[in-house]
Amino acid sequence: MGNRIYNHLFILLVFGVLCATPAGKLLSVAGVEFPSWTGIGEQSSLLEGRTYADLPDLSVEAVEDASFQNGFEEYLSDTIPMRDEAVLLNAAVQRCGIAAGAAMFGYRVYPTFYGSGYVYDAASDRLWPTLRPETQEEAESFERSAAVFTAFSERHPDVRMLFYQVDRSLTSSLNPTHALTASSVDTGFLVEHFYDRLGFDVIDGTCSDPTCYDAAYFKTDHHWTVDEAYTCYQRVLGWFLPDESPVELPDKEQWDVPFYGAVSRLALCMTAEPDFIADYPVLLDGIEVFIDGEKASAFALADWPLYDSGAASDELFANRYAEYFHTDYGLIELRNETASSGTLLVVADSYSNNMERFFAANYQRVYVLDLRHAGIALDSFMESHKVDDLLFLMGSTTLTADSVLDALEPAI
Amino acid sequence: MVFSSSVFLLFFLPVTVAVYFAVANRGFRNVVLLLASLVFYAWGEPVYVVLMIVSIALNWLFAILIETRSFKGALLFADLAANLAILGFFKYEGFIAQNLNAVLATSIPDLDLPLPIGISFYTLQAVSYIVDVYRGQVPAQRNPLYLGMYIAMFPQLVAGPIVRYSTIRDQILNRRENIRDFCAGLRLFIVGLAKKVLLANAVAVLAAQMLDAGGSQIGVIGAWAGLLAYTFQIYFDFSGYSDMAIGLGKMFGFQYLRNFNYPYISKSITEFWRRWHISLSSFFRDYVYIPLGGNRVCRFRWILNLSVVWVLTGVWHGAAWNYVLWGVFYLAVLLLEKFVWGTALAKMPSFVQHLYTVLVFMFAWLLFWIEDMAAMGEYLLAMVGMFGLTGAQTFWQLSAWCYLPLFCVCAMASAPLVPWVRFKVMAWATGASDKRGFMRGDLPAVKRLETVGLCDSDALLEKLDEAGAPSGRRIVVRMTIASIDLILLAMLILCICSIATGSFNPFIYFRF
């Protein structure tokens, strides 16, 4: 009798696990509310940065071409309770084995799961992408890109142009996998195949040592901190307007709102200590902000009232860089009639999101153009807007993006 | 649909079990299994399910005709020709066309037909059934639904084991489902799932990386690590799937025979093939080798019979020359063991016999793994050091070191560690002396193919009762059983986590 009860219990437990997904979904659809930690009824995942799949439509055609079956499989996988935790647990289990292997060979840096393109640095509790191997195709791609940028600069000889070299973790020579891989796409590779081939000046923004890098870049996100952004601003200002003083900063504030950034999400790894958003809450009197042509509040560039009020999302995988600063827009315009200098155009990706407001202290007009989203040829923009100084500010992956290179081609 | 998918685990299996056990009548239960099997197959092959239904109908009709008509031989020939023609057309048309065009300068079109899932398996099952009817070993199944259930049975449909009709004939109508077998089947299913998802899928990442990189990029270390990964991948992939199939069968009251019996502990290739894919090797033995005369002929004819078997074995695995090469390689090794070094090998220390066997089957897997001959050649050169230790990469970059702990787990899981521990615990609990010894009398013996009692904790408790074990020892055994079941539950949850990740989930034998 005892055995029968035990066997029934075992079956119940196993089928309880198997039926949790469909049962949870059915109950959720029927209106039963579940605690948020169960993940039942969730429509999207911050960890994966996507919305979950809907139940596919059933039709003869959909069954014949297997789109229904694939869609149903995806739908069911997305409905698993605590799905984000399940995905992280799977990676964590694999990482235990990998860490044991690393310990056997004395490696402090190891992949975050089998087949991961990211590594965890146990010594610094930091995540890094694995440097990519050098290839002839990669070299030619960067050289072609350099030629496009140079040709653009030659079409606008009256505009002072500058390129700021961002020391992104994907290509930084301070990346710990740099010493562990042969012939990788690193800072030296970028200098040789891109920056040294530009027909205008470059400011070297690379960090000098790991301590410098730790302060300059988030450890779970590919973006730089506000300190490094301000350093960039100071260097660029010193190049364009050497007689101008940089904007004075108030005390730095850091909010107790932890987060794990994009690298953490892709690596499926949470470092021992999370990142936090810190900022110098600079808000210039009298500046006007326009985002994609619409007037916006200055706080749209740095929303410290949201964080001060405690209303920021408590999700660990929330995109805090976008939440606090802003997401990527096609065109941002800042007007400050009290500034002394003319017009600055910043052609950038998300690396400008936490620093363009600093330039508004010195320029009457600051345009921030993200060529990936603006949908405009840069030549056309230059024709319709008077630009005195032009700063290119982008990470290594944006340098060869088709959308960027297309926008740099001569306008037809 | 594969067993290690969300659809199967979280939807199909619970629904099928619920519907099956909700129905009381034996006949209706068989129909439920047939319908579930057709849905299972149609999920992945919405068009070719018709082909399988045609195959069922064909074999049902021919079996009855063979049993009732006088021209049995002609009927058998016609049915076998039809079955093999279907298999040959879908699986080998392209291969035949390419080779004939190359040799004879013909222009036979390569139709590039998609291979219907499981056609290699269910065709052999159908062939075994029809030949057994012809031989009078089993009566023809008059009920087409029951025959359909046997051929299409979803546990073994996609990747075996190749179940003989004679094995399950009585079980079609006379099987008894019970909680005990259901639990045992569930445990075996989870073990198989864990082998597939947690082990095979993980090492598959390294195997694929090394193969994609090519020999010149990975050197000796990368090449051997990749081959070792593939060696584990194919074993846990395939034996895991067989475990799941046998476990599912148990849940529905069927007792299938073992398909893998710890082949990687073998001390010779002869022994290896008694432990690897047993249902396939026994099929070729009973339906090809023995009808050709087996070994009861002159030596030349015997070697010819073996050659036919091994070429067919290679060809059955795939429509490419590397599979033929793989089959011929094993033929050569088996002949050499028989005529040249088998006796000397048996006298060597165990570890030497094991090492020899491991190296041979690893090399054979290399032939099996890489279809492109040029890539295989480059990989072989890497294995013997032509591209240095690590090729164009650093040792860290190879990432083979990441898998070392996993390789240790795989090595342990390839050995009969669990049966050994069970044997020792039971010997202690029952107070029995270990005179027979584990390897001499227990599970890994090559002839122990039955799976009754596998993963059956009740059987262990009954042994304790029979032996009058002291209550303290009973408690220890019960707690051990409960601990193992908790571990199995944790493994099931981990498997679901892995499947949720949508991570690398290739299944090698799916293309058969």
CSV table of N, CA, C and O in Angstrom, one decimal, chain B residues 325-362:
chain,number,residue,atom,x,y,z
B,325,LEU,N,31.5,3.4,-46.4
B,325,LEU,CA,32.9,3.2,-45.8
B,325,LEU,C,32.9,2.8,-44.4
B,325,LEU,O,33.7,1.9,-43.9
B,326,TRP,N,32.0,3.4,-43.6
B,326,TRP,CA,31.8,3.0,-42.2
B,326,TRP,C,31.5,1.6,-42.0
B,326,TRP,O,32.0,0.9,-41.2
B,327,GLY,N,30.5,1.1,-42.8
B,327,GLY,CA,30.1,-0.3,-42.7
B,327,GLY,C,31.2,-1.2,-43.1
B,327,GLY,O,31.5,-2.2,-42.5
B,328,VAL,N,31.9,-0.9,-44.2
B,328,VAL,CA,33.0,-1.7,-44.7
B,328,VAL,C,34.2,-1.7,-43.6
B,328,VAL,O,34.8,-2.8,-43.4
B,329,PHE,N,34.4,-0.6,-43.0
B,329,PHE,CA,35.4,-0.5,-42.0
B,329,PHE,C,35.1,-1.5,-40.9
B,329,PHE,O,36.0,-2.3,-40.4
B,330,TYR,N,33.9,-1.5,-40.4
B,330,TYR,CA,33.5,-2.5,-39.3
B,330,TYR,C,33.6,-3.9,-39.8
B,330,TYR,O,34.0,-4.8,-39.0
B,331,LEU,N,33.3,-4.2,-41.0
B,331,LEU,CA,33.4,-5.5,-41.6
B,331,LEU,C,34.9,-5.9,-41.5
B,331,LEU,O,35.2,-7.0,-41.0
B,332,ALA,N,35.8,-5.0,-41.9
B,332,ALA,CA,37.2,-5.4,-41.9
B,332,ALA,C,37.7,-5.6,-40.5
B,332,ALA,O,38.4,-6.6,-40.2
B,333,VAL,N,37.3,-4.8,-39.5
B,333,VAL,CA,37.7,-5.0,-38.1
B,333,VAL,C,37.2,-6.3,-37.6
B,333,VAL,O,37.9,-7.1,-36.9
B,334,LEU,N,35.9,-6.6,-37.9
B,334,LEU,CA,35.3,-7.8,-37.3
B,334,LEU,C,36.0,-9.0,-37.9
B,334,LEU,O,36.2,-10.0,-37.2
B,335,LEU,N,36.3,-9.0,-39.2
B,335,LEU,CA,37.0,-10.1,-39.8
B,335,LEU,C,38.4,-10.3,-39.2
B,335,LEU,O,38.9,-11.4,-38.9
B,336,LEU,N,39.1,-9.1,-39.0
B,336,LEU,CA,40.4,-9.2,-38.4
B,336,LEU,C,40.4,-9.7,-36.9
B,336,LEU,O,41.2,-10.5,-36.5
B,337,GLU,N,39.3,-9.4,-36.2
B,337,GLU,CA,39.2,-9.9,-34.8
B,337,GLU,C,38.9,-11.4,-34.9
B,337,GLU,O,39.4,-12.1,-34.0
B,338,LYS,N,38.2,-11.8,-35.9
B,338,LYS,CA,37.8,-13.2,-36.0
B,338,LYS,C,39.1,-14.0,-36.4
B,338,LYS,O,39.3,-15.1,-35.9
B,339,PHE,N,39.8,-13.5,-37.4
B,339,PHE,CA,40.8,-14.4,-38.0
B,339,PHE,C,42.3,-14.0,-37.6
B,339,PHE,O,43.2,-14.8,-37.9
B,340,VAL,N,42.5,-12.8,-37.1
B,340,VAL,CA,43.9,-12.4,-37.0
B,340,VAL,C,44.2,-12.2,-35.5
B,340,VAL,O,45.0,-12.9,-34.9
B,341,TRP,N,43.5,-11.2,-34.9
B,341,TRP,CA,44.0,-10.9,-33.5
B,341,TRP,C,43.0,-11.0,-32.4
B,341,TRP,O,43.2,-10.5,-31.3
B,342,GLY,N,41.9,-11.6,-32.7
B,342,GLY,CA,40.9,-11.7,-31.7
B,342,GLY,C,41.4,-12.5,-30.4
B,342,GLY,O,41.2,-12.1,-29.3
B,343,THR,N,42.0,-13.6,-30.7
B,343,THR,CA,42.5,-14.5,-29.6
B,343,THR,C,43.5,-13.8,-28.8
B,343,THR,O,43.5,-13.8,-27.5
B,344,ALA,N,44.5,-13.1,-29.5
B,344,ALA,CA,45.5,-12.4,-28.8
B,344,ALA,C,44.9,-11.2,-28.0
B,344,ALA,O,45.4,-10.9,-26.9
B,345,LEU,N,43.9,-10.6,-28.6
B,345,LEU,CA,43.3,-9.4,-27.9
B,345,LEU,C,42.7,-9.9,-26.6
B,345,LEU,O,42.8,-9.2,-25.6
B,346,ALA,N,42.0,-11.0,-26.6
B,346,ALA,CA,41.3,-11.5,-25.4
B,346,ALA,C,42.3,-11.8,-24.3
B,346,ALA,O,41.9,-11.8,-23.1
B,347,LYS,N,43.5,-12.0,-24.6
B,347,LYS,CA,44.5,-12.4,-23.6
B,347,LYS,C,45.2,-11.1,-23.0
B,347,LYS,O,45.9,-11.2,-22.0
B,348,MET,N,44.9,-10.0,-23.6
B,348,MET,CA,45.6,-8.8,-23.1
B,348,MET,C,44.9,-8.2,-21.9
B,348,MET,O,43.7,-8.6,-21.6
B,349,PRO,N,45.6,-7.3,-21.2
B,349,PRO,CA,44.9,-6.7,-20.0
B,349,PRO,C,43.6,-6.0,-20.4
B,349,PRO,O,43.6,-5.5,-21.5
B,350,SER,N,42.7,-5.9,-19.5
B,350,SER,CA,41.4,-5.3,-19.8
B,350,SER,C,41.5,-3.9,-20.4
B,350,SER,O,40.8,-3.5,-21.3
B,351,PHE,N,42.4,-3.1,-19.8
B,351,PHE,CA,42.5,-1.7,-20.2
B,351,PHE,C,43.0,-1.6,-21.6
B,351,PHE,O,42.6,-0.7,-22.4
B,352,VAL,N,43.8,-2.5,-22.0
B,352,VAL,CA,44.3,-2.5,-23.4
B,352,VAL,C,43.2,-2.9,-24.4
B,352,VAL,O,43.0,-2.3,-25.4
B,353,GLN,N,42.4,-3.9,-24.0
B,353,GLN,CA,41.2,-4.2,-24.8
B,353,GLN,C,40.2,-3.1,-24.9
B,353,GLN,O,39.7,-2.8,-26.0
B,354,HIS,N,40.0,-2.4,-23.8
B,354,HIS,CA,39.1,-1.2,-23.8
B,354,HIS,C,39.7,-0.1,-24.7
B,354,HIS,O,38.9,0.4,-25.5
B,355,LEU,N,40.9,0.1,-24.5
B,355,LEU,CA,41.6,1.2,-25.3
B,355,LEU,C,41.5,0.9,-26.8
B,355,LEU,O,41.1,1.8,-27.6
B,356,TYR,N,41.8,-0.3,-27.1
B,356,TYR,CA,41.7,-0.7,-28.5
B,356,TYR,C,40.3,-0.5,-29.1
B,356,TYR,O,40.1,0.1,-30.1
B,357,THR,N,39.3,-0.9,-28.3
B,357,THR,CA,37.9,-0.8,-28.8
B,357,THR,C,37.5,0.6,-28.9
B,357,THR,O,36.9,1.0,-29.9
B,358,VAL,N,37.9,1.4,-27.9
B,358,VAL,CA,37.5,2.8,-27.9
B,358,VAL,C,38.1,3.5,-29.2
B,358,VAL,O,37.4,4.3,-29.9
B,359,LEU,N,39.4,3.3,-29.4
B,359,LEU,CA,40.0,3.9,-30.6
B,359,LEU,C,39.4,3.5,-31.9
B,359,LEU,O,39.2,4.3,-32.8
B,360,VAL,N,39.0,2.2,-31.9
B,360,VAL,CA,38.4,1.7,-33.2
B,360,VAL,C,37.0,2.4,-33.4
B,360,VAL,O,36.7,2.9,-34.5
B,361,PHE,N,36.2,2.4,-32.4
B,361,PHE,CA,34.8,2.9,-32.6
B,361,PHE,C,34.9,4.4,-32.8
B,361,PHE,O,34.0,5.0,-33.4
B,362,MET,N,35.9,5.1,-32.1
B,362,MET,CA,36.0,6.5,-32.3
B,362,MET,C,36.4,6.8,-33.8
B,362,MET,O,35.8,7.7,-34.4
